[in-house]
Amino acid sequence: MTDPTRRNRLDEEESPYLRQHADNPVNWQPWDERALEAATERDVPIFLSIGYSACHWCHVMEEESFQDEAVAEVINENFVPIKVDREERPDIDSIYMTVCQLVRGQGGWPLSAWLTPEGKPFFIGTYFPREGQRGQPGFRDLCQRISDSWESDADREEMENRAQQWTDAATDRLEETPDAAGGSPVEAPEPPSSDVLETAADAVVQSADREYGGFGSSGPKFPQPSRLRVLARTYDRTGREEYREVFEETLDAMAAGGLADHVGGGFHRYCVDRDWTVPHFEKMLYDNAEIPRAFLSGYQLTGEDRYAELVADTLSFVERELTHDDGGFFSTLDAQSDSPETGEREEGAFYVWTPDEVHDVLEDETDAALFCARYDITEAGNFEGRNQPNRVARVSELAAQFDLADHEILKRLESARQRLFEARQERPRPNRDEKILAGWNGLMISTYAEAALVLGADDYADTAVDALGFVRDELWDEDEQRLSRRYKDGDVKIDGYLEDYAFLARGALDCYQATGEVDHLAFALELARVIEAEFWDADSGTLYFTPESGEALVTRPQELGDQSTPSATGVAVETLLALDEFAAEDFET
């Protein structure tokens, strides 16, 4: 057959991340049978690069290495280069990220892995600079050294042995099922008591940063909504004040710091520092689904309107910037955009301000001074000489400083925010990844449905139902009773994973609870039956992440713990248990 690796084939793909690399001189291939067969036929390793469209360091590595003709020559000559969008193929990402974490002790994106033609990894890392620095090899030299070793019989035997060892280690990690107490994996343990919940909450408290909020004693700081919900549930059950204190401290830190977009609403991915000042500026749909759920819990526990207001601001952002005209939700907004000063793509350029820019937009000196004082907009800056707004001053403090009443301060600040928002809309915008993913939409649908119930807003329920209808129309095959993962401009691709079925089933169940419409419950039950048929393994007593009828990879992963999204297994079990009351027959799980 014609060797597909003689050209870059990413122009045939719909993923925005893959298409970003379609003009690279590297002859990128999508992960498909043609590319994998080419590696076998050429008897060369696979160079696998995994990332996503909003990933800052993915852009850096592309600019430094993948656009470089000399680097491309080495890669094309000696490897089959394969690009994977981790958001489309979380199964592939899970396997090789697990290897990276086992071997390197940490992971990240872009993920760079060299594999045997059978897909077994023998060298792995994340970002590699074009030229060597601080003891790290330069990417081009590294590729050449790996290729030379592959051509050596002795070195290749060692590489293939290492590949098998690493694959076995990943299999042990990803396919291992914890034994039930006192028996084999298939014997169901006793239901967990409230002691289990308190033990989990105690572990969360122990990891809490009581000075700056959040978890861990250094940066970066990630939002961890699942931990927050554990604290909320445990406080609700026990009344122990420490749980509530850590819960509120973290909510307030995330709401006040740079994680939040104080001008346009919504949340960035994470903050690079301990005190939540500077974010990585990408905005992910899943964060803007899961974080508001934690704030809804805060509103329910405390009755504080500020938590409800933040939920409303976030959902307004999602509706404005991440919603398809027909109802589904897009995936991400990029961290980078064109700088108005340099014209170059820079991280955070859309979001940051100088005092002069604030004064130019607001004109009124008092309004500008108020906004700068409230949100720490200074000449020194907190991000490369400019400022990501952080709410640092209380209204009462500003009222005393400016000799104005509290209500006047609030009125002026909101007017200033609106004018700055309108001015910011004129800036070059970050790119939007317009993939619509079934699972991530399920998360957002649940949040809108929960907000409708907690806040008493019927329009949120309407949004949830519209999105559920879109995903059901475009990604659910009623005849085959199967869900696809991704929709992009009419193109549907990839068999659904456990997270797609589980998150969407929960979303459908939540729509039923918000509206009382039985059709949503019926759809949730349909999805649940596929979970049992395709993902449940009775012999192992577990739910796998990939469907039984799907593509066979070097190992079959599970997802037992929360990642950047909730545990697919956890959500599936929770949803199956809830639906069991409605099912005509019991689910085996």
PDB file of C-alpha atoms in Angstrom, residues 331-441:
ATOM      1  CA  SER A 331     -14.823  22.383  24.866  1.00  0.00           C
ATOM      2  CA  THR A 332     -12.269  25.113  25.602  1.00  0.00           C
ATOM      3  CA  LEU A 333     -10.967  28.624  25.144  1.00  0.00           C
ATOM      4  CA  ASP A 334      -7.245  28.929  24.442  1.00  0.00           C
ATOM      5  CA  ALA A 335      -4.818  30.534  26.888  1.00  0.00           C
ATOM      6  CA  GLN A 336      -3.163  32.520  24.111  1.00  0.00           C
ATOM      7  CA  SER A 337      -4.382  35.312  21.870  1.00  0.00           C
ATOM      8  CA  ASP A 338      -2.776  38.000  19.732  1.00  0.00           C
ATOM      9  CA  SER A 339      -1.214  40.756  21.793  1.00  0.00           C
ATOM     10  CA  PRO A 340      -2.534  44.226  20.829  1.00  0.00           C
ATOM     11  CA  GLU A 341       1.021  45.576  21.266  1.00  0.00           C
ATOM     12  CA  THR A 342       3.184  42.971  19.493  1.00  0.00           C
ATOM     13  CA  GLY A 343       0.720  41.103  17.309  1.00  0.00           C
ATOM     14  CA  GLU A 344       2.304  37.881  18.603  1.00  0.00           C
ATOM     15  CA  ARG A 345       0.279  35.180  20.307  1.00  0.00           C
ATOM     16  CA  GLU A 346       0.838  35.510  24.043  1.00  0.00           C
ATOM     17  CA  GLU A 347      -0.612  33.755  27.045  1.00  0.00           C
ATOM     18  CA  GLY A 348      -3.187  35.850  28.894  1.00  0.00           C
ATOM     19  CA  ALA A 349      -3.108  38.758  26.411  1.00  0.00           C
ATOM     20  CA  PHE A 350      -6.916  38.872  26.262  1.00  0.00           C
ATOM     21  CA  TYR A 351      -7.357  39.048  30.048  1.00  0.00           C
ATOM     22  CA  VAL A 352      -4.644  41.278  31.548  1.00  0.00           C
ATOM     23  CA  TRP A 353      -4.568  45.043  32.174  1.00  0.00           C
ATOM     24  CA  THR A 354      -2.288  47.941  33.006  1.00  0.00           C
ATOM     25  CA  PRO A 355      -3.432  50.936  35.092  1.00  0.00           C
ATOM     26  CA  ASP A 356      -3.230  53.134  31.984  1.00  0.00           C
ATOM     27  CA  GLU A 357      -5.557  50.819  30.061  1.00  0.00           C
ATOM     28  CA  VAL A 358      -8.075  50.872  32.893  1.00  0.00           C
ATOM     29  CA  HIS A 359      -7.928  54.683  33.083  1.00  0.00           C
ATOM     30  CA  ASP A 360      -8.277  55.011  29.281  1.00  0.00           C
ATOM     31  CA  VAL A 361     -11.443  52.915  29.254  1.00  0.00           C
ATOM     32  CA  LEU A 362     -13.109  54.351  32.347  1.00  0.00           C
ATOM     33  CA  GLU A 363     -12.039  58.000  31.950  1.00  0.00           C
ATOM     34  CA  ASP A 364     -13.532  58.913  35.337  1.00  0.00           C
ATOM     35  CA  GLU A 365     -10.544  59.037  37.706  1.00  0.00           C
ATOM     36  CA  THR A 366     -12.485  57.861  40.739  1.00  0.00           C
ATOM     37  CA  ASP A 367     -13.939  54.863  38.908  1.00  0.00           C
ATOM     38  CA  ALA A 368     -10.521  53.895  37.566  1.00  0.00           C
ATOM     39  CA  ALA A 369      -8.854  54.294  40.960  1.00  0.00           C
ATOM     40  CA  LEU A 370     -11.606  52.255  42.600  1.00  0.00           C
ATOM     41  CA  PHE A 371     -11.275  49.392  40.132  1.00  0.00           C
ATOM     42  CA  CYS A 372      -7.476  49.337  40.374  1.00  0.00           C
ATOM     43  CA  ALA A 373      -7.615  49.329  44.177  1.00  0.00           C
ATOM     44  CA  ARG A 374     -10.280  46.638  44.304  1.00  0.00           C
ATOM     45  CA  TYR A 375      -8.545  44.320  41.812  1.00  0.00           C
ATOM     46  CA  ASP A 376      -4.839  45.006  42.450  1.00  0.00           C
ATOM     47  CA  ILE A 377      -4.075  46.669  39.110  1.00  0.00           C
ATOM     48  CA  THR A 378      -0.626  48.176  39.704  1.00  0.00           C
ATOM     49  CA  GLU A 379       2.279  49.600  37.765  1.00  0.00           C
ATOM     50  CA  ALA A 380       4.501  46.708  38.871  1.00  0.00           C
ATOM     51  CA  GLY A 381       2.007  44.119  37.644  1.00  0.00           C
ATOM     52  CA  ASN A 382       1.542  40.535  38.711  1.00  0.00           C
ATOM     53  CA  PHE A 383       1.996  38.903  35.280  1.00  0.00           C
ATOM     54  CA  GLU A 384       4.840  39.954  32.996  1.00  0.00           C
ATOM     55  CA  GLY A 385       4.372  43.659  33.750  1.00  0.00           C
ATOM     56  CA  ARG A 386       0.597  43.554  33.397  1.00  0.00           C
ATOM     57  CA  ASN A 387      -2.169  42.492  35.779  1.00  0.00           C
ATOM     58  CA  GLN A 388      -4.572  39.601  36.063  1.00  0.00           C
ATOM     59  CA  PRO A 389      -7.315  41.106  38.274  1.00  0.00           C
ATOM     60  CA  ASN A 390      -7.432  39.732  41.825  1.00  0.00           C
ATOM     61  CA  ARG A 391     -10.026  40.994  44.292  1.00  0.00           C
ATOM     62  CA  VAL A 392      -7.848  42.247  47.153  1.00  0.00           C
ATOM     63  CA  ALA A 393      -9.816  45.067  48.847  1.00  0.00           C
ATOM     64  CA  ARG A 394     -13.126  44.856  50.702  1.00  0.00           C
ATOM     65  CA  VAL A 395     -15.944  47.248  49.838  1.00  0.00           C
ATOM     66  CA  SER A 396     -15.845  48.615  53.399  1.00  0.00           C
ATOM     67  CA  GLU A 397     -12.129  49.406  52.989  1.00  0.00           C
ATOM     68  CA  LEU A 398     -12.767  51.196  49.697  1.00  0.00           C
ATOM     69  CA  ALA A 399     -15.676  53.098  51.206  1.00  0.00           C
ATOM     70  CA  ALA A 400     -13.405  54.469  53.923  1.00  0.00           C
ATOM     71  CA  GLN A 401     -10.553  55.179  51.509  1.00  0.00           C
ATOM     72  CA  PHE A 402     -12.713  57.021  48.962  1.00  0.00           C
ATOM     73  CA  ASP A 403     -15.269  58.460  51.402  1.00  0.00           C
ATOM     74  CA  LEU A 404     -18.192  56.889  49.581  1.00  0.00           C
ATOM     75  CA  ALA A 405     -21.121  54.781  50.762  1.00  0.00           C
ATOM     76  CA  ASP A 406     -20.935  51.013  50.253  1.00  0.00           C
ATOM     77  CA  HIS A 407     -23.789  51.005  47.757  1.00  0.00           C
ATOM     78  CA  GLU A 408     -22.102  53.737  45.733  1.00  0.00           C
ATOM     79  CA  ILE A 409     -18.862  51.730  45.667  1.00  0.00           C
ATOM     80  CA  LEU A 410     -20.705  48.653  44.408  1.00  0.00           C
ATOM     81  CA  LYS A 411     -22.569  50.639  41.766  1.00  0.00           C
ATOM     82  CA  ARG A 412     -19.371  52.231  40.449  1.00  0.00           C
ATOM     83  CA  LEU A 413     -17.460  48.930  40.430  1.00  0.00           C
ATOM     84  CA  GLU A 414     -20.167  47.138  38.468  1.00  0.00           C
ATOM     85  CA  SER A 415     -20.375  49.976  35.955  1.00  0.00           C
ATOM     86  CA  ALA A 416     -16.586  49.902  35.587  1.00  0.00           C
ATOM     87  CA  ARG A 417     -16.554  46.128  35.145  1.00  0.00           C
ATOM     88  CA  GLN A 418     -19.181  46.333  32.414  1.00  0.00           C
ATOM     89  CA  ARG A 419     -17.280  49.033  30.508  1.00  0.00           C
ATOM     90  CA  LEU A 420     -14.014  47.098  30.787  1.00  0.00           C
ATOM     91  CA  PHE A 421     -15.782  43.966  29.598  1.00  0.00           C
ATOM     92  CA  GLU A 422     -17.080  45.791  26.523  1.00  0.00           C
ATOM     93  CA  ALA A 423     -13.605  47.173  25.814  1.00  0.00           C
ATOM     94  CA  ARG A 424     -12.063  43.723  26.237  1.00  0.00           C
ATOM     95  CA  GLN A 425     -14.496  42.299  23.693  1.00  0.00           C
ATOM     96  CA  GLU A 426     -12.740  44.413  21.064  1.00  0.00           C
ATOM     97  CA  ARG A 427      -9.400  42.688  21.694  1.00  0.00           C
ATOM     98  CA  PRO A 428      -8.223  39.739  19.567  1.00  0.00           C
ATOM     99  CA  ARG A 429      -9.982  36.763  21.080  1.00  0.00           C
ATOM    100  CA  PRO A 430      -8.545  33.420  22.207  1.00  0.00           C
ATOM    101  CA  ASN A 431      -9.271  30.535  19.870  1.00  0.00           C
ATOM    102  CA  ARG A 432     -12.201  28.329  20.776  1.00  0.00           C
ATOM    103  CA  ASP A 433     -12.093  24.551  20.451  1.00  0.00           C
ATOM    104  CA  GLU A 434     -15.561  23.819  19.098  1.00  0.00           C
ATOM    105  CA  LYS A 435     -15.558  20.084  19.680  1.00  0.00           C
ATOM    106  CA  ILE A 436     -18.714  19.021  21.487  1.00  0.00           C
ATOM    107  CA  LEU A 437     -17.894  16.076  23.749  1.00  0.00           C
ATOM    108  CA  ALA A 438     -20.686  13.914  25.126  1.00  0.00           C
ATOM    109  CA  GLY A 439     -19.159  13.453  28.571  1.00  0.00           C
ATOM    110  CA  TRP A 440     -18.167  17.065  29.161  1.00  0.00           C
ATOM    111  CA  ASN A 441     -21.627  18.138  28.017  1.00  0.00           C
TER     112      ASN A 441
END
